[in-house]
Tab-separated table of C-alpha atoms in Angstrom:
chain	number	residue	atom	x	y	z
A	634	MET	CA	120.716	26.260	180.245
A	635	MET	CA	121.584	29.997	181.797
A	636	GLY	CA	124.598	28.404	183.300
A	637	HIS	CA	128.277	29.523	182.352
A	638	LEU	CA	126.886	32.922	181.202
A	639	ILE	CA	130.156	34.859	181.039
A	640	LEU	CA	131.744	31.647	179.284
A	641	ARG	CA	129.382	31.677	176.702
A	642	VAL	CA	129.479	35.498	176.294
A	643	THR	CA	133.753	35.020	176.173
A	644	ILE	CA	133.063	32.250	173.502
A	645	LYS	CA	130.931	34.506	171.683
A	646	ILE	CA	133.219	37.054	171.463
A	647	LEU	CA	136.449	34.917	170.810
A	648	PHE	CA	135.165	33.102	168.131
A	649	ALA	CA	135.600	35.121	165.247
A	650	PRO	CA	139.203	36.127	166.118
A	651	ILE	CA	140.126	32.702	166.442
A	652	ILE	CA	139.002	31.233	162.805
A	653	LEU	CA	141.072	34.814	162.059
A	654	PHE	CA	143.760	33.923	163.576
A	655	ALA	CA	143.638	30.180	161.923
A	656	LEU	CA	143.456	31.685	158.526
A	657	TYR	CA	146.347	34.148	159.288
A	658	VAL	CA	148.365	31.088	160.546
A	659	GLN	CA	147.576	29.203	157.820
A	660	PHE	CA	148.454	31.463	155.039
A	661	HIS	CA	151.051	33.495	156.373
A	662	GLY	CA	153.108	30.063	156.951
A	663	ASP	CA	155.521	30.896	154.401
A	664	TYR	CA	156.522	34.007	156.351
A	665	GLY	CA	156.200	33.523	159.924
A	666	PRO	CA	155.925	30.310	162.221
A	667	GLY	CA	152.940	27.965	161.842
A	668	GLY	CA	151.201	26.585	158.515
A	669	GLY	CA	148.792	23.905	157.993
A	670	PHE	CA	148.980	21.700	161.024
A	671	GLN	CA	148.840	24.372	163.491
A	672	ALA	CA	145.960	26.411	161.190
A	673	GLY	CA	144.225	23.309	161.350
A	674	VAL	CA	144.190	22.825	165.233
A	675	ILE	CA	143.118	26.299	165.544
A	676	PHE	CA	140.693	26.294	163.463
A	677	ALA	CA	139.492	23.105	165.207
A	678	VAL	CA	139.524	24.564	168.318
A	679	ALA	CA	137.413	27.483	167.735
A	680	PHE	CA	134.554	25.070	167.036
A	681	ILE	CA	135.400	22.907	170.263
A	682	LEU	CA	135.054	26.196	172.169
A	683	HIS	CA	131.622	26.617	170.789
A	684	VAL	CA	130.949	23.088	171.794
A	685	LEU	CA	132.429	23.353	175.314
A	686	GLY	CA	130.090	26.168	175.878
A	687	PHE	CA	126.651	25.916	173.919
A	688	GLY	CA	126.481	21.601	173.302
A	689	LEU	CA	127.023	19.802	170.711
A	690	GLU	CA	123.819	19.753	169.118
A	691	GLU	CA	123.768	23.491	168.589
A	692	THR	CA	127.585	23.110	166.967
A	693	LYS	CA	126.440	20.141	165.124
A	694	LYS	CA	123.657	23.111	163.230
A	695	VAL	CA	126.475	24.770	162.369
A	696	LEU	CA	129.174	22.039	161.074
A	697	PRO	CA	127.305	18.848	160.544
A	698	PRO	CA	129.429	15.915	161.736
A	699	LYS	CA	128.478	14.483	157.761
A	700	VAL	CA	130.547	16.766	156.418
A	701	LEU	CA	133.467	16.173	158.114
A	702	PRO	CA	134.796	13.153	156.515
A	703	TRP	CA	134.327	14.363	153.231
A	704	LEU	CA	136.766	17.227	154.267
A	705	MET	CA	139.108	14.689	155.910
A	706	ALA	CA	139.306	12.849	152.405
A	707	MET	CA	139.671	16.282	150.364
A	708	GLY	CA	142.162	17.286	152.431
A	709	VAL	CA	144.434	14.294	151.784
A	710	LEU	CA	143.657	14.516	147.892
A	711	PHE	CA	144.037	18.242	147.935
A	712	TYR	CA	147.833	17.338	148.667
A	713	ALA	CA	148.123	14.186	147.154
A	714	GLY	CA	146.287	16.312	143.666
A	715	THR	CA	148.982	18.882	144.081
A	716	GLY	CA	151.377	16.528	143.341
A	717	LEU	CA	149.528	15.188	140.268
A	718	LEU	CA	149.136	18.498	138.807
A	719	THR	CA	153.146	18.730	139.061
A	720	LEU	CA	153.331	15.111	137.436
A	721	PHE	CA	151.246	16.074	134.596
A	722	LEU	CA	152.769	19.847	134.231
A	723	GLY	CA	155.791	17.712	133.634
A	724	GLY	CA	157.832	17.612	136.457
A	725	ASN	CA	158.722	15.386	139.386
A	726	TYR	CA	156.071	14.580	142.188
A	727	LEU	CA	155.440	17.740	144.252
A	728	ASP	CA	158.325	19.246	142.273
A	729	TYR	CA	156.302	22.704	142.781
A	730	ASP	CA	158.462	24.969	140.405
A	731	VAL	CA	156.604	23.397	137.074
A	732	ILE	CA	153.647	25.525	138.163
A	733	GLN	CA	155.136	28.666	137.281
A	734	PRO	CA	157.969	27.999	135.356
A	735	THR	CA	159.380	31.316	134.032
A	736	SER	CA	158.796	33.050	137.215
A	737	HIS	CA	162.157	34.642	138.799
A	738	HIS	CA	161.358	34.498	142.245
A	739	HIS	CA	159.704	30.888	142.015
A	740	ALA	CA	156.318	31.738	142.458
A	741	GLY	CA	155.530	27.758	141.471
A	742	GLN	CA	157.523	27.295	144.762
A	743	HIS	CA	154.951	29.814	146.646
A	744	ILE	CA	151.642	28.734	145.276
A	745	GLY	CA	152.743	24.842	145.608
A	746	ILE	CA	153.395	25.658	149.004
A	747	LEU	CA	150.517	26.989	149.369
A	748	LEU	CA	147.946	24.898	148.197
A	749	VAL	CA	149.466	21.580	149.999
A	750	GLU	CA	149.410	23.658	153.110
A	751	PHE	CA	145.283	24.322	152.516
A	752	GLY	CA	145.454	20.132	152.110
A	753	VAL	CA	146.910	19.844	155.278
A	754	GLY	CA	144.842	22.355	157.215
A	755	LEU	CA	141.724	21.151	155.987
A	756	ALA	CA	142.596	17.587	156.866
A	757	VAL	CA	143.724	18.383	160.411
A	758	ALA	CA	140.889	20.746	161.162
A	759	SER	CA	138.030	18.149	160.022
A	760	THR	CA	140.022	15.334	161.507
A	761	MET	CA	140.162	17.226	165.019
A	762	LEU	CA	136.926	17.710	165.044
A	763	THR	CA	135.737	14.505	163.713
A	764	ILE	CA	137.749	12.920	166.579
A	765	PHE	CA	136.266	15.552	169.029
A	766	TYR	CA	132.822	14.991	168.027
A	767	HIS	CA	132.801	11.260	168.155
A	768	PHE	CA	134.404	11.574	172.271
A	769	ALA	CA	131.726	14.384	172.882
A	770	GLY	CA	128.929	12.797	171.178
A	771	ARG	CA	128.929	9.576	173.804
A	772	VAL	CA	128.223	12.001	176.725
A	773	PRO	CA	125.193	14.299	176.823
A	774	GLU	CA	126.406	17.270	177.957
A	775	ILE	CA	129.212	17.696	180.403
A	776	SER	CA	127.788	18.073	183.866
A	777	ASP	CA	128.620	20.833	186.350
A	778	GLU	CA	130.687	18.941	188.790
A	779	ASP	CA	132.599	17.799	186.263
A	780	TRP	CA	134.321	21.314	185.058
B	344	MET	CA	182.366	25.483	172.229
B	345	SER	CA	182.836	27.373	174.730
B	346	GLU	CA	182.286	30.864	173.275
B	347	TYR	CA	178.363	29.569	172.517
B	348	ALA	CA	177.872	28.335	176.004
B	349	ALA	CA	178.889	31.851	176.693
B	350	GLN	CA	176.301	33.570	174.680
B	351	THR	CA	173.709	31.462	175.869
B	352	SER	CA	174.217	32.156	179.659
B	353	PRO	CA	171.771	35.087	180.151
B	354	ILE	CA	169.019	32.500	179.358
B	355	LEU	CA	170.317	29.787	181.219
B	356	LEU	CA	168.286	30.726	184.790
B	357	LEU	CA	165.419	30.930	182.422
B	358	ASP	CA	165.764	27.445	180.839
B	359	LEU	CA	166.718	26.407	184.391
B	360	ALA	CA	163.448	27.649	186.140
B	361	LEU	CA	161.374	26.226	182.907
B	362	LEU	CA	163.387	22.463	183.299
B	363	THR	CA	162.360	22.158	187.116
B	364	LEU	CA	158.794	23.449	186.742
B	365	LEU	CA	158.721	20.334	183.897
B	366	VAL	CA	160.078	18.309	186.585
B	367	VAL	CA	157.861	19.134	189.101
B	368	THR	CA	154.851	18.962	186.593
B	369	ALA	CA	155.786	15.339	185.769
B	370	PHE	CA	156.326	14.627	189.104
B	371	SER	CA	153.183	15.586	190.368
B	372	MET	CA	151.315	14.150	187.423
B	373	MET	CA	152.977	10.931	189.254
B	374	ARG	CA	151.491	11.715	192.324
B	375	VAL	CA	147.952	12.847	191.923
B	376	ARG	CA	144.991	10.587	191.423
B	377	ARG	CA	142.715	12.600	190.194
B	378	LEU	CA	142.414	12.368	186.537
B	379	PHE	CA	141.328	16.122	185.867
B	380	ALA	CA	144.330	17.461	187.812
B	381	VAL	CA	146.276	14.658	185.719
B	382	VAL	CA	145.238	16.211	182.639
B	383	MET	CA	145.036	19.344	183.856
B	384	LEU	CA	148.888	18.967	184.703
B	385	SER	CA	149.476	17.445	181.111
B	386	GLY	CA	148.231	20.790	179.559
B	387	ILE	CA	150.795	22.903	181.639
B	388	TYR	CA	153.960	20.365	181.240
B	389	SER	CA	152.969	21.080	177.212
B	390	LEU	CA	152.708	24.997	177.803
B	391	LEU	CA	155.726	24.751	179.916
B	392	SER	CA	158.144	22.707	177.131
B	393	ALA	CA	156.740	25.088	174.472
B	394	ALA	CA	158.236	27.744	176.485
B	395	PHE	CA	161.305	25.983	176.482
B	396	PHE	CA	160.963	25.591	172.712
B	397	VAL	CA	160.506	29.189	171.998
B	398	SER	CA	163.507	29.628	174.464
B	399	LEU	CA	165.359	27.239	172.098
B	400	ASP	CA	164.662	29.538	169.091
B	401	ALA	CA	162.037	26.833	167.425
B	402	VAL	CA	159.240	28.456	167.411
B	403	ASP	CA	157.440	26.259	164.934
B	404	VAL	CA	157.701	23.504	167.362
B	405	ALA	CA	156.941	25.526	170.306
B	406	PHE	CA	153.604	26.775	168.019
B	407	THR	CA	152.950	23.361	167.343
B	408	GLU	CA	153.395	22.393	170.743
B	409	ALA	CA	151.138	25.036	172.591
B	410	ALA	CA	148.295	24.675	169.977
B	411	VAL	CA	148.018	20.615	170.046
B	412	GLY	CA	149.841	19.448	173.065
B	413	ALA	CA	148.232	22.299	175.263
B	414	GLY	CA	145.464	22.820	173.395
B	415	ILE	CA	143.336	20.251	171.615
B	416	SER	CA	144.977	16.761	173.053
B	417	THR	CA	143.979	18.321	176.939
B	418	VAL	CA	140.284	19.039	175.417
B	419	LEU	CA	140.102	15.647	174.042
B	420	MET	CA	141.652	13.713	177.510
B	421	LEU	CA	139.266	15.731	179.267
B	422	SER	CA	136.510	14.212	176.817
B	423	ALA	CA	137.884	10.781	177.268
B	424	MET	CA	138.087	11.070	180.515
B	425	LEU	CA	134.341	11.474	180.638
B	426	LEU	CA	133.490	8.493	179.474
B	427	THR	CA	135.640	6.594	182.247
B	428	ALA	CA	136.086	7.227	185.821
B	429	ARG	CA	137.391	9.970	187.885
B	430	ARG	CA	140.158	8.337	189.491
B	431	GLU	CA	142.862	6.347	189.138
B	432	LYS	CA	142.756	3.156	190.723
B	433	PRO	CA	145.297	3.307	193.656
B	434	VAL	CA	148.393	1.577	192.938
B	435	VAL	CA	149.925	-0.945	195.307
B	436	PRO	CA	153.357	0.529	196.460
B	437	GLY	CA	155.655	-1.821	196.249
B	438	HIS	CA	159.984	-2.078	195.915
B	439	ARG	CA	161.277	-2.952	192.487
B	440	PRO	CA	164.991	-2.919	192.761
B	441	LEU	CA	165.608	-4.067	189.562
B	442	ALA	CA	163.404	-0.830	187.996
B	443	LEU	CA	165.421	1.656	190.291
B	444	VAL	CA	169.011	0.138	188.648
B	445	VAL	CA	167.704	0.361	185.308
B	446	VAL	CA	166.311	3.501	185.763
B	447	LEU	CA	169.612	4.889	187.737
B	448	ILE	CA	171.970	3.131	184.894
B	449	THR	CA	170.425	4.728	181.729
B	450	THR	CA	170.201	8.331	183.813
B	451	ALA	CA	173.770	7.874	184.342
B	452	ALA	CA	174.423	7.294	180.775
B	453	LEU	CA	172.590	10.045	179.940
B	454	PHE	CA	174.631	12.495	181.667
B	455	TYR	CA	177.589	10.716	180.581
B	456	ALA	CA	176.430	11.434	177.444
B	457	THR	CA	175.561	15.303	177.651
B	458	ILE	CA	179.297	16.084	178.648
B	459	ASP	CA	179.846	15.084	174.800
B	460	MET	CA	177.107	17.143	173.391
B	461	PRO	CA	178.129	20.441	171.251
B	462	GLY	CA	177.153	23.565	172.624
B	463	PHE	CA	173.673	25.367	171.791
B	464	GLY	CA	173.628	27.183	168.196
B	465	ASP	CA	177.192	25.711	167.513
B	466	PRO	CA	177.522	25.847	163.787
B	467	ASN	CA	179.894	23.052	163.693
B	468	ALA	CA	177.592	20.519	165.268
B	469	PRO	CA	176.484	17.454	163.754
B	470	ALA	CA	172.709	18.487	163.645
B	471	ASN	CA	173.837	21.606	161.830
B	472	THR	CA	176.408	20.732	159.347
B	473	TYR	CA	175.625	18.205	156.228
B	474	VAL	CA	171.903	18.672	155.391
B	475	GLY	CA	170.820	21.377	157.624
B	476	GLN	CA	173.537	23.349	156.500
B	477	ALA	CA	172.334	22.895	152.532
B	478	TYR	CA	168.922	23.929	153.469
B	479	VAL	CA	170.020	27.015	155.111
B	480	GLU	CA	172.157	27.917	152.185
B	481	GLN	CA	169.559	26.559	149.469
B	482	THR	CA	166.343	27.909	150.583
B	483	PRO	CA	166.800	31.570	149.842
B	484	LYS	CA	167.847	30.510	146.026
B	485	ASP	CA	165.624	27.506	145.376
B	486	ILE	CA	162.581	28.507	147.427
B	487	GLU	CA	162.702	31.689	148.317
B	488	VAL	CA	160.557	31.538	151.680
B	489	PRO	CA	161.747	33.671	154.492
B	490	ASN	CA	160.796	30.834	156.930
B	491	ILE	CA	162.486	27.630	156.335
B	492	VAL	CA	160.795	25.396	158.113
B	493	THR	CA	157.977	25.805	155.878
B	494	ALA	CA	160.345	25.184	152.854
B	495	VAL	CA	161.746	21.920	154.254
B	496	LEU	CA	158.395	20.505	155.517
B	497	ALA	CA	156.000	21.331	152.153
B	498	SER	CA	158.633	21.570	149.558
B	499	TYR	CA	162.258	19.825	150.351
B	500	ARG	CA	160.279	16.798	152.451
B	501	GLY	CA	156.901	17.237	150.552
B	502	TYR	CA	156.594	13.454	150.543
B	503	ASP	CA	157.052	13.209	154.627
B	504	THR	CA	154.079	15.526	154.936
B	505	LEU	CA	152.051	14.301	152.738
B	506	GLY	CA	152.513	10.899	155.022
B	507	GLU	CA	152.012	13.104	158.221
B	508	THR	CA	148.830	13.955	156.688
B	509	VAL	CA	147.803	10.254	155.851
B	510	VAL	CA	148.555	9.387	159.437
B	511	ILE	CA	146.616	12.124	160.897
B	512	PHE	CA	143.932	10.843	158.183
B	513	THR	CA	143.798	7.681	159.356
B	514	ALA	CA	143.575	8.564	162.932
B	515	GLY	CA	140.462	10.139	162.229
B	516	ILE	CA	139.105	7.123	160.150
B	517	ALA	CA	139.941	4.987	163.116
B	518	VAL	CA	138.244	6.997	165.613
B	519	MET	CA	135.449	7.130	163.748
B	520	LEU	CA	135.209	3.309	162.929
B	521	LEU	CA	136.543	2.396	166.851
B	522	LEU	CA	133.444	4.600	168.340
B	523	GLY	CA	130.744	3.558	166.239
B	524	ALA	CA	130.317	6.316	163.511
B	525	GLY	CA	129.190	3.794	160.915
B	526	SER	CA	127.004	1.928	163.193
B	527	VAL	CA	123.189	1.450	163.391
B	528	ARG	CA	122.812	3.653	166.206
B	529	GLY	CA	124.928	6.142	164.430
B	530	GLY	CA	127.315	7.290	166.900
B	531	ARG	CA	125.116	7.683	169.318
B	532	LYS	CA	125.321	6.754	173.109
B	533	VAL	CA	125.861	3.333	173.253
B	534	LYS	CA	124.425	1.300	176.521
B	535	ASP	CA	126.051	-1.729	177.503
B	536	PRO	CA	122.848	-4.522	177.836
B	537	ASN	CA	124.437	-5.608	180.821
B	538	PRO	CA	128.492	-5.941	180.894
B	539	ASP	CA	128.583	-8.594	183.693
B	540	GLU	CA	126.376	-11.223	182.495
B	541	PRO	CA	128.633	-13.957	180.285
B	542	VAL	CA	127.811	-13.985	176.373
B	543	ALA	CA	128.129	-17.999	176.634
B	544	LEU	CA	124.995	-18.431	178.638
B	545	GLN	CA	122.599	-16.469	176.730
B	546	SER	CA	119.834	-18.561	174.891
B	547	ALA	CA	119.518	-18.401	170.859
B	548	GLY	CA	116.216	-16.762	171.375
B	549	THR	CA	117.690	-13.870	173.767
B	550	GLN	CA	120.331	-13.219	170.629
B	551	GLU	CA	117.683	-13.517	167.982
B	552	GLN	CA	115.590	-10.815	169.939
B	553	LEU	CA	118.481	-8.619	170.069
B	554	GLU	CA	119.342	-8.659	166.586
B	555	LYS	CA	115.479	-7.757	165.978
B	556	GLY	CA	115.908	-4.870	168.387
B	557	ARG	CA	118.492	-3.695	166.518
B	558	ALA	CA	117.552	-3.765	163.252
B	559	PRO	CA	116.728	-0.190	162.168
């Protein structure tokens, strides 16, 4: 199990920056390129790298696959729930202005976009990881000749 | 139209190089029979088109293409490839004149259509007028978010993005169902008993034994 030592060390060094970059893309989507979709994918890629380097079982200890379907559903419900919140506050569905109606710089829109993008990011990240777990779970480990 | 075409001329060489590489990658993907090489080439194709999107000033699309196309779908294709053969079946070469004629006519029609296309960045182009114009004008007043793409995606077209999120959710559910997450085996490695054996010839006794063996 000492093969790919350089890969493993590199993955360990890169893991935290990739997560950090995903969070940056997630919450900076209003100001720069990016948003929930891209951030979710980058977040999932960090864990996929971990699987490729350390094997599926190690990653399953960190992020158990049973959690992922709940996170998938939570992401979609977070998005839909933001719409319901604006409905209950008296606006139209997904009309974010009612979250902060007195704001002069449309703070409601900012909050609404952040909430919705968070839902998207959660759903995308957990879906990508679910798909990858199911594909990778069918073969025990990537053998050296397949690299 | 001509002044907009003139503005883009310094990048024209870069664009041409990227597009040439795209065509070369596509052709080599068709020629190569090793699936590993095909997957890697498709990742390269995505990365090249991401670079091309950057040169078209579509950074959000480029970002998505680089993350999804070059990143995660390459990994997913690789892990899918591990479940199947490593090589594509050799195709019997044959002459199909009808296909050639259809491709040639379509290519000619597409080239003919490009003559009518507006210059890159032309404000009077149909894509930049009407609703596109309205988004550019209204976003600073309505939403005050610097990235107009995010404003369109999350606010103006919130319903669409909700639909896209549901699509991704559905894709995840479909993979879980197809690859057997909810089965008795718990999504573990599946071993087909004997795929060559016709099912109809199996006696009732072996069926019962199989079902007993499957019960937890």
